[in-house]
Amino acid sequence: MISTKRHVQQLASLFLSKKIFDIVLCPGSRNGPLIHTLAGCGQFDCRVIVDERSAGYFALGLAQVKRKPVVIVCSSGTAAVNFSPAVAEAFYQNIPLVVVTADRPAYWIDQLENQCINQTKLYRNFIKQSCSLPLEESDCQLWHGARLINEILNRAVADGPGPVHINIPLEEPLHRTVDGPLPDVKVVGDANTRIQLDEKALASVAEEIRRADKILVLAGQSPGNAALDSALALFAQKTGAVIVAEHLANLTVPCDCFCVCPELVLGSVSHDDAAVFQPDLLITCGRHLVSRRIREFLRAHKPHTHIHVDAGGGHMDTYQALTRVCAMPPALFFEQLAGMQIPKAPGDYAGTWKNQEDQALHRYQHYLDRAPFSDFTACARILNTVPEHSVIHLGNSSTVRYAVLTPGIKGVACFGNRGTSGIDGSVSTAVGYASSCLQINTLILGDLSFFYDANGLWNRYLGGNLRIVLLNNGGGNIFSFVEDLAGRTGKENQAVFQNCFFVGHSAKAKDLASAFGLDYLQADSDSRLDKALEKFYNPDRTVPTLLEVFTDARTNTEVFKGLFSDIKKRILT
Ligand SMILES: Cc1ncc(C[n+]2csc(CCOP(=O)(O)OP(=O)(O)O)c2C)c(N)n1
């Protein structure tokens, strides 16, 4: 059965035509026509999640794994507002969420109706495009509605994908259904154009490359793709460029000029020696980087030329040195340039980076082997134990910072909500991703992040491939890494830090795990962690499992701060 509402029928029909099948529904009455149609027609893969904030993030994870649009549908009022965090994250990560909100007719907005707010342009600061469908169902309004839907669904995937919003005003009666097929609706196609640099632009970029002795390619967060890997390898071979990327860039560039721990490299260099790493030409692609040091370094040692390559044409002047934007997929950009006659740059700029990285990694290992049990050592152990060809999701706090310092996480896809770095959706996103993926999915996160989004476990889609590592240090440990916050002077500052930043607590996750049907393991030392990890990743384990690792916040802080003073001191001496 489907709803009698014809705009809703058209929407469902166009989803099918555009091969959008994945739907996350949040229960409500105003969105009843949408639920009747999408769940009732039997042609969609519908999931149901009650908490809209969690549902939004779940859908985001689903869209990451499917690499195509996922639809989220909710009722009106705060239900729609609760999608906001995931919409913002999707916007800054270029993920195509199709947000569908049910609404009252415009004439009832702000007229003391129940569960009613002004929903037009609700996500205006972080949405690619929004529209409200017409209320009436005349031929002209149905044509108008179909045109709006076509355009918005095309926009979700065009030139740098992103979230879009369709608001649907609905009049009562809401719940009449018919047993009919979905209508045929005219599909407006969107040609998938492969953009290239034209002859003049190509010659001009090639000239900039020829003129540079030190070329740095810096790749930010991205789902990764094999075409980009091989194009980058060719480009680097030809030009002598160094490729720098964190795990979240999901690159596996088959060449020896690929540097994966920029935070360690730059953390091991003294201020006076940093100039040798300064690029003449910087080429960036992808989204955010976690490393604070690379941002500070490039702002202090600006490249002469900075080209940003971005399918959406974004002008990302992160280092205040931007000179050119190439609005095209990065793989095509590097492929095209690798095909040009460009002599290899003199000197060994890539070697300078690689040598420093080798030394820094050596010191890192030396430090790790001697460090006491802590979040740092636990993270390294876990990241070195995750099964090959599995997926890691990193929580936004110290976890992601430890991960970018950890070398050699090979054959693993790596994700995290770095678009806006929120701690509010890590569990839901990982659960959404894992729900549609056969590999083992390991989420590693801190205690505040875990308890914040514990509702991410409150759904029917937890699979046997889900592994959660909760690093429970009793609060927001990352804040104690920030020198000025930790308030080393005065008792009052200490009290404010403990109460208002660290927010110490003694909550444990065991009962939550059991409430949501997860197996529970725990560890509080290296040896217990090793034993727990054996069980955790035992191939016979077929239930979602939570491993809670208890660490001491003070030790964590000392170990984290000690790392950089140690690697810098040892490399310099
Ligand atoms: C939605 C949201 N609220 C607040 C913050 C600010 N914030 C960043 S890290 C953090 C503490 C995280 O603590 P936890 O998850 O326990 O990790 P740990 O610092 O112990 O590694 C907070 C509150 C944020 N990033 N996102």
XYZ file of C-alpha atoms and ligand atoms in Angstrom:
599
model
C 0.000 0.000 0.000
C 1.124 3.560 -0.648
C -0.130 6.956 0.471
C -2.654 8.830 -1.644
C -0.442 11.959 -1.435
C 0.761 12.482 -4.974
C 3.892 14.531 -4.261
C 5.044 11.737 -1.953
C 4.323 9.140 -4.651
C 6.368 11.184 -7.113
C 9.244 11.458 -4.651
C 9.343 7.671 -4.159
C 9.143 7.114 -7.908
C 12.077 9.453 -8.559
C 14.139 7.794 -5.805
C 13.707 4.515 -7.678
C 14.503 6.062 -11.063
C 17.697 7.534 -9.642
C 18.615 4.254 -7.943
C 18.303 5.583 -4.418
C 17.124 2.623 -2.371
C 18.468 3.151 1.157
C 16.077 4.859 3.540
C 16.241 5.589 7.253
C 12.784 6.309 8.675
C 12.079 8.017 11.997
C 8.580 7.331 13.342
C 6.023 10.150 13.409
C 2.526 10.996 12.306
C 3.053 13.976 10.001
C 5.525 11.902 7.967
C 2.991 9.033 7.847
C 2.408 9.427 4.091
C 6.152 9.075 3.509
C 6.418 6.025 5.758
C 3.317 4.392 4.188
C 4.787 4.887 0.738
C 8.482 4.132 1.239
C 7.960 1.160 3.543
C 4.657 0.142 1.945
C 5.687 -0.135 -1.699
C 8.229 -2.845 -0.886
C 10.894 -1.500 -3.212
C 13.208 0.213 -0.708
C 15.617 -0.971 1.928
C 14.064 0.787 4.938
C 15.563 0.962 8.428
C 13.721 2.491 11.380
C 15.497 4.485 14.100
C 13.652 6.476 16.749
C 16.303 9.039 17.763
C 16.663 11.482 14.851
C 20.136 12.676 15.865
C 21.322 9.096 15.860
C 19.362 8.243 12.682
C 21.061 11.090 10.815
C 24.508 9.837 11.743
C 23.529 6.221 11.042
C 22.493 7.286 7.536
C 25.787 9.136 7.141
C 27.683 5.915 7.894
C 25.454 4.057 5.478
C 26.143 6.616 2.735
C 29.888 6.300 3.395
C 29.861 2.570 2.836
C 27.410 2.635 -0.084
C 29.091 5.651 -1.696
C 25.687 6.873 -2.845
C 22.775 8.927 -1.497
C 20.871 7.734 1.553
C 17.491 9.211 2.495
C 16.484 10.199 6.045
C 12.845 10.904 6.765
C 11.327 12.471 9.851
C 8.271 14.182 11.206
C 8.084 17.934 11.880
C 9.384 20.223 14.650
C 12.410 19.283 16.740
C 12.541 15.926 14.938
C 13.846 17.851 11.928
C 16.167 19.984 14.058
C 17.748 16.817 15.463
C 18.976 15.867 11.988
C 21.128 19.019 11.992
C 24.410 17.614 13.400
C 24.544 14.828 10.810
C 23.580 17.228 8.009
C 26.441 19.527 9.003
C 28.873 16.617 9.137
C 27.667 15.407 5.727
C 28.122 18.891 4.281
C 31.725 19.170 5.435
C 32.544 15.603 4.381
C 30.822 15.782 0.963
C 28.357 13.021 1.762
C 25.040 12.933 -0.153
C 22.318 12.683 2.489
C 18.810 13.334 1.209
C 16.939 14.868 4.135
C 13.147 14.656 3.888
C 11.092 16.459 6.531
C 7.315 16.450 6.811
C 5.674 19.769 7.547
C 2.336 21.470 8.027
C 0.953 23.626 5.210
C 2.532 27.100 5.137
C -0.701 28.725 6.313
C -0.410 26.943 9.713
C 3.237 27.788 10.424
C 3.730 29.785 13.641
C -0.008 29.616 14.401
C 0.260 27.654 17.681
C -0.065 24.309 15.939
C 1.482 21.328 17.735
C 4.940 20.049 16.844
C 5.420 22.869 14.437
C 8.331 25.179 13.703
C 9.403 27.138 10.636
C 11.278 24.439 8.693
C 12.078 26.224 5.471
C 15.843 26.613 5.076
C 16.297 24.880 8.436
C 19.822 23.720 7.542
C 20.659 26.807 5.492
C 24.311 27.106 6.535
C 25.299 23.544 5.757
C 23.153 22.193 2.943
C 23.834 22.088 -0.800
C 20.268 22.921 -1.720
C 16.807 22.913 -0.119
C 13.258 23.147 -1.393
C 9.682 22.916 -0.160
C 7.311 20.967 -2.369
C 3.955 22.495 -3.355
C 0.930 21.557 -1.276
C -1.698 21.377 -4.011
C -1.853 18.527 -6.489
C -2.908 20.227 -9.726
C -1.057 19.104 -12.879
C 1.015 22.244 -12.775
C 1.972 21.735 -9.135
C 2.811 18.093 -9.677
C 5.039 19.129 -12.585
C 6.631 21.765 -10.338
C 7.165 19.242 -7.523
C 8.763 16.696 -9.860
C 11.048 19.361 -11.285
C 12.181 20.392 -7.786
C 12.825 16.775 -6.768
C 14.761 16.004 -9.962
C 16.956 19.031 -9.504
C 17.673 18.454 -5.852
C 18.515 14.753 -6.262
C 20.888 15.622 -9.115
C 22.528 18.298 -6.987
C 23.166 15.831 -4.142
C 25.670 13.935 -6.271
C 26.978 16.607 -8.659
C 30.413 18.330 -8.387
C 31.369 17.570 -4.823
C 28.406 15.687 -3.361
C 26.586 16.863 -0.249
C 23.326 16.874 1.699
C 20.086 18.254 0.267
C 16.763 18.986 1.978
C 13.219 18.383 0.732
C 10.528 19.808 3.024
C 7.043 18.448 2.356
C 3.935 20.279 3.574
C 1.104 17.821 4.100
C -2.577 18.425 4.773
C -4.917 16.149 6.667
C -6.174 13.475 6.154
C -2.654 12.034 6.378
C -3.145 8.308 6.448
C -5.271 7.296 3.458
C -3.579 4.580 1.425
C -4.172 2.913 -1.942
C -2.963 -0.305 -3.413
C -1.517 1.219 -6.518
C 1.830 1.269 -8.299
C 3.993 4.345 -8.025
C 3.372 6.856 -10.852
C 5.714 7.216 -13.808
C 7.476 10.528 -13.345
C 9.640 12.242 -15.935
C 13.303 11.872 -15.006
C 15.642 14.767 -15.602
C 19.034 13.160 -16.062
C 22.324 14.700 -15.084
C 25.201 13.810 -17.365
C 28.258 12.654 -15.465
C 30.796 14.975 -17.032
C 34.514 14.240 -16.716
C 36.101 17.627 -16.375
C 39.629 18.128 -17.691
C 42.130 20.975 -17.566
C 41.977 22.660 -20.947
C 45.185 23.045 -22.963
C 46.013 26.492 -21.625
C 45.369 25.617 -17.972
C 47.299 22.369 -18.328
C 50.326 24.185 -19.764
C 50.169 26.806 -17.055
C 49.938 24.259 -14.179
C 52.731 22.186 -15.768
C 54.889 25.312 -15.841
C 54.246 25.901 -12.137
C 55.333 22.347 -11.467
C 58.477 22.726 -13.605
C 59.446 25.863 -11.708
C 59.170 24.194 -8.294
C 62.052 22.327 -6.698
C 60.053 21.228 -3.667
C 56.562 19.881 -4.373
C 54.290 18.776 -1.562
C 50.998 17.002 -2.265
C 48.845 17.078 0.843
C 45.743 14.862 0.820
C 43.037 15.396 3.418
C 40.160 13.153 4.498
C 38.593 11.169 1.684
C 37.014 7.747 1.166
C 39.942 7.057 -1.178
C 39.975 5.448 -4.598
C 42.361 3.280 -6.575
C 42.496 5.720 -9.506
C 43.824 8.452 -7.222
C 46.407 6.067 -5.707
C 47.923 5.176 -9.046
C 47.701 8.716 -10.474
C 49.524 10.040 -7.399
C 52.227 7.370 -7.654
C 52.867 8.296 -11.308
C 52.825 11.999 -10.562
C 55.288 11.639 -7.669
C 57.638 9.431 -9.672
C 57.721 11.941 -12.465
C 58.044 15.153 -10.468
C 59.862 14.079 -7.286
C 56.930 15.305 -5.164
C 56.343 14.010 -1.670
C 52.828 12.763 -0.938
C 51.695 13.475 2.605
C 48.427 12.060 3.933
C 46.971 10.774 7.187
C 45.163 7.429 7.471
C 41.818 9.197 7.033
C 42.788 10.037 3.428
C 42.530 6.301 2.710
C 45.389 6.409 0.222
C 47.672 3.505 -0.518
C 50.131 5.116 -2.882
C 52.529 2.474 -4.172
C 55.734 4.546 -3.970
C 58.505 5.331 -1.504
C 57.744 9.052 -1.313
C 54.526 8.559 0.650
C 54.547 9.960 4.160
C 51.733 8.963 6.548
C 52.668 10.599 9.844
C 53.126 14.334 9.189
C 52.313 15.106 12.827
C 55.299 13.003 13.927
C 57.606 14.400 11.240
C 56.875 18.012 12.098
C 56.763 17.250 15.820
C 60.322 15.968 15.592
C 61.755 19.015 13.828
C 63.071 22.082 15.637
C 61.732 25.472 14.627
C 65.066 26.419 13.047
C 65.232 23.280 10.912
C 61.650 23.473 9.682
C 62.506 25.639 6.647
C 63.936 22.684 4.680
C 60.446 21.167 4.670
C 58.864 24.323 3.242
C 57.409 23.551 -0.211
C 57.692 25.817 -3.250
C 54.516 24.302 -4.601
C 51.720 22.868 -2.470
C 48.938 20.840 -4.087
C 46.038 19.929 -1.815
C 43.008 17.708 -2.256
C 40.510 16.014 0.050
C 38.957 17.488 3.167
C 40.240 17.993 6.735
C 43.563 16.984 8.240
C 43.824 16.138 11.922
C 47.422 17.314 12.307
C 47.605 20.702 13.977
C 51.335 20.857 13.315
C 50.962 20.681 9.536
C 48.497 23.550 9.583
C 50.751 25.696 11.744
C 53.846 24.735 9.749
C 52.353 25.652 6.367
C 50.926 28.902 7.694
C 54.361 29.824 9.039
C 56.274 28.492 5.994
C 53.951 29.398 3.153
C 54.459 27.848 -0.265
C 55.056 30.185 -3.186
C 52.200 28.530 -5.074
C 49.207 26.627 -3.689
C 46.823 24.739 -5.981
C 43.686 23.251 -4.454
C 41.987 20.481 -6.434
C 38.363 19.918 -5.540
C 35.481 18.622 -7.653
C 33.192 21.197 -6.041
C 35.589 24.056 -6.807
C 35.930 24.992 -3.114
C 38.398 27.807 -2.456
C 40.183 26.249 0.514
C 42.816 28.775 1.538
C 43.724 26.883 4.716
C 47.333 28.079 4.620
C 46.642 31.648 3.430
C 48.651 30.992 0.282
C 46.055 29.813 -2.275
C 46.906 30.786 -5.861
C 44.744 28.484 -8.000
C 41.663 26.270 -7.718
C 41.115 23.349 -10.106
C 37.465 22.305 -10.006
C 37.845 18.651 -10.979
C 38.267 15.224 -9.370
C 41.834 14.942 -7.984
C 42.484 11.598 -9.728
C 41.873 13.229 -13.127
C 44.086 16.201 -12.253
C 47.075 14.042 -11.298
C 46.498 11.658 -14.243
C 46.527 14.550 -16.683
C 49.674 16.080 -15.223
C 51.494 12.769 -15.007
C 51.012 12.568 -18.781
C 52.948 15.823 -19.371
C 56.636 16.281 -20.120
C 57.917 17.474 -16.760
C 61.530 16.956 -15.670
C 62.046 15.650 -12.166
C 62.798 18.413 -9.670
C 66.456 18.635 -8.611
C 67.373 17.801 -5.013
C 65.683 15.200 -2.862
C 62.790 16.967 -1.209
C 60.759 13.753 -0.873
C 63.831 12.072 0.645
C 64.104 14.845 3.243
C 60.564 14.123 4.412
C 61.025 10.351 4.301
C 64.330 10.405 6.221
C 62.799 12.558 8.905
C 59.787 10.272 9.063
C 61.989 7.191 9.384
C 63.889 8.755 12.256
C 60.720 9.990 13.929
C 59.116 6.550 13.613
C 62.170 4.923 15.091
C 61.999 7.222 18.111
C 58.233 6.761 18.297
C 58.711 2.992 18.544
C 61.417 3.406 21.170
C 59.102 5.613 23.218
C 56.097 3.329 22.728
C 58.012 0.255 23.881
C 58.850 1.967 27.173
C 55.638 3.929 27.825
C 53.371 2.775 30.686
C 49.930 1.345 29.975
C 47.812 4.240 28.735
C 45.434 5.336 25.970
C 48.504 5.846 23.764
C 49.873 2.313 24.199
C 46.392 0.750 24.098
C 45.533 2.571 20.857
C 48.765 1.443 19.226
C 48.139 -2.169 20.319
C 44.586 -2.137 19.001
C 45.481 -0.460 15.699
C 48.226 -2.999 15.146
C 45.851 -5.871 15.886
C 42.805 -4.939 13.757
C 42.301 -7.556 11.058
C 43.533 -6.736 7.572
C 40.869 -5.554 5.146
C 38.693 -4.316 7.959
C 37.309 -0.862 8.773
C 38.276 1.500 11.584
C 36.130 4.353 12.890
C 37.926 6.892 15.053
C 36.279 8.928 17.796
C 36.888 12.663 17.839
C 39.134 13.279 20.730
C 42.475 11.896 21.763
C 41.727 8.646 19.862
C 41.990 10.192 16.409
C 45.132 12.049 17.512
C 46.774 8.815 18.675
C 45.736 7.114 15.443
C 47.402 9.689 13.187
C 50.629 9.089 15.105
C 50.446 5.345 14.553
C 52.300 4.112 11.483
C 51.597 1.019 9.503
C 47.828 0.523 9.753
C 47.800 -1.309 6.461
C 44.955 -2.632 4.371
C 42.349 -0.946 6.524
C 39.792 1.710 5.612
C 39.689 4.550 8.090
C 36.788 6.861 8.939
C 35.856 9.494 11.494
C 33.503 12.443 11.732
C 36.190 15.000 10.942
C 33.868 17.266 8.939
C 32.859 19.061 12.112
C 34.782 16.972 14.703
C 31.695 16.430 16.854
C 31.685 13.815 19.599
C 27.921 13.371 19.230
C 27.596 10.796 16.467
C 30.601 8.472 16.469
C 28.685 5.393 17.629
C 25.721 5.920 15.297
C 27.919 6.547 12.246
C 30.026 3.448 12.857
C 26.911 1.334 13.473
C 25.357 2.642 10.239
C 28.490 1.840 8.266
C 28.910 -1.623 9.808
C 25.238 -2.475 9.221
C 25.841 -2.619 5.498
C 29.306 -4.096 5.311
C 30.640 -7.612 5.769
C 34.072 -6.702 7.138
C 34.904 -6.285 10.802
C 34.255 -2.676 11.860
C 36.198 -1.381 14.867
C 35.108 1.855 16.518
C 37.649 3.296 18.978
C 36.498 6.233 21.100
C 36.640 7.963 24.473
C 34.137 7.660 27.300
C 32.387 11.036 26.914
C 31.929 10.394 23.203
C 30.611 6.894 23.894
C 28.077 7.840 26.557
C 27.012 10.903 24.555
C 25.962 8.740 21.608
C 25.024 5.535 23.436
C 21.667 5.794 21.640
C 23.588 4.743 18.547
C 23.245 1.228 19.998
C 19.468 1.572 20.333
C 18.406 0.041 17.040
C 18.017 -3.331 15.362
C 21.027 -3.079 13.125
C 23.959 -4.096 15.319
C 25.752 -6.845 13.454
C 28.219 -9.517 14.505
C 30.934 -7.547 12.687
C 30.738 -4.597 15.103
C 33.585 -4.118 17.601
C 33.674 -1.099 19.907
C 36.738 -0.195 21.958
C 35.868 2.284 24.676
C 38.928 3.975 26.186
C 37.518 4.892 29.590
C 39.799 7.375 31.299
C 36.980 8.821 33.428
C 36.474 12.098 31.540
C 37.493 14.361 28.689
C 41.188 13.575 28.840
C 42.049 15.586 25.738
C 41.487 18.842 27.576
C 44.429 18.097 29.858
C 46.682 18.057 26.783
C 45.953 21.740 26.340
C 48.489 23.508 28.516
C 46.482 26.645 29.312
C 43.264 24.743 30.006
C 44.760 22.275 32.430
C 45.359 25.286 34.706
C 48.638 24.378 36.230
C 48.514 27.432 38.410
C 46.188 27.897 41.346
C 43.675 25.609 43.039
C 40.662 27.427 41.620
C 41.768 26.830 38.048
C 42.305 23.189 38.874
C 38.782 22.893 40.255
C 37.275 24.564 37.172
C 39.304 22.258 34.948
C 38.197 19.096 36.785
C 34.503 20.076 36.969
C 33.912 21.927 33.744
C 36.383 20.590 31.165
C 37.403 17.119 32.255
C 33.939 16.410 33.764
C 35.219 13.427 35.752
C 32.764 10.549 36.192
C 32.775 6.923 37.236
C 30.302 5.535 34.678
C 31.119 2.134 33.220
C 29.648 0.622 30.090
C 29.032 -2.967 31.183
C 25.311 -2.606 31.904
C 24.749 -0.518 28.782
C 26.401 -3.222 26.710
C 24.084 -5.821 28.148
C 21.005 -3.573 27.716
C 21.742 -3.293 23.999
C 22.753 -6.933 23.506
C 26.514 -6.538 23.127
C 29.088 -8.931 24.518
C 31.357 -7.211 27.014
C 35.109 -7.525 27.603
C 37.376 -5.357 29.712
C 41.073 -4.706 30.262
C 43.234 -2.488 32.447
C 46.795 -3.556 31.596
C 48.891 -4.492 28.566
C 48.652 -8.218 29.239
C 44.885 -8.151 29.898
C 44.404 -6.077 26.769
C 46.349 -8.611 24.702
C 44.162 -11.428 26.058
C 40.986 -9.449 25.491
C 42.024 -8.599 21.927
C 42.510 -12.281 21.153
C 38.875 -12.909 22.101
C 37.711 -9.642 20.538
C 39.041 -10.508 17.083
C 38.582 -14.266 17.301
C 37.154 -15.263 13.898
C 34.532 -17.389 15.699
C 33.094 -14.327 17.439
C 29.727 -13.583 15.854
C 28.165 -11.079 18.247
C 28.705 -7.320 18.455
C 31.224 -6.747 21.218
C 32.288 -3.879 23.438
C 35.789 -3.860 24.897
C 36.151 -1.337 27.715
C 39.747 -0.361 28.427
C 40.343 1.429 31.731
C 43.253 3.852 31.776
C 44.512 6.531 34.127
C 43.957 10.102 32.884
C 47.056 11.530 34.559
C 49.300 8.860 33.035
C 47.682 9.443 29.633
C 48.515 13.137 29.803
C 52.127 12.529 30.801
C 52.614 9.932 28.090
C 51.100 12.140 25.374
C 53.133 15.191 26.324
C 56.284 13.116 26.804
C 56.141 11.718 23.270
C 56.881 14.959 21.471
C 59.542 16.178 23.861
C 61.172 12.752 23.603
C 61.217 12.431 19.812
C 62.418 15.996 19.356
C 65.160 15.654 21.970
C 66.426 12.338 20.637
C 66.471 13.320 16.994
C 68.306 16.520 17.714
C 70.953 14.949 19.960
C 29.126 17.693 19.943
C 30.407 18.135 20.599
N 30.372 18.714 21.813
C 31.516 19.095 22.420
C 32.728 18.900 21.811
C 34.001 19.361 22.511
N 34.821 18.203 22.906
C 35.890 17.833 22.182
S 36.694 16.547 22.820
C 35.641 16.461 24.123
C 35.865 15.449 25.213
C 35.872 14.066 24.703
O 36.127 13.186 25.740
P 36.248 11.635 25.502
O 35.311 11.210 24.453
O 36.109 10.952 26.811
O 37.691 11.420 24.910
P 39.124 11.700 25.581
O 39.301 13.175 25.578
O 39.120 11.147 26.938
O 40.048 11.044 24.640
C 34.649 17.434 24.026
C 33.557 17.624 25.010
C 32.724 18.302 20.529
N 33.825 18.079 19.858
N 31.567 17.913 19.967
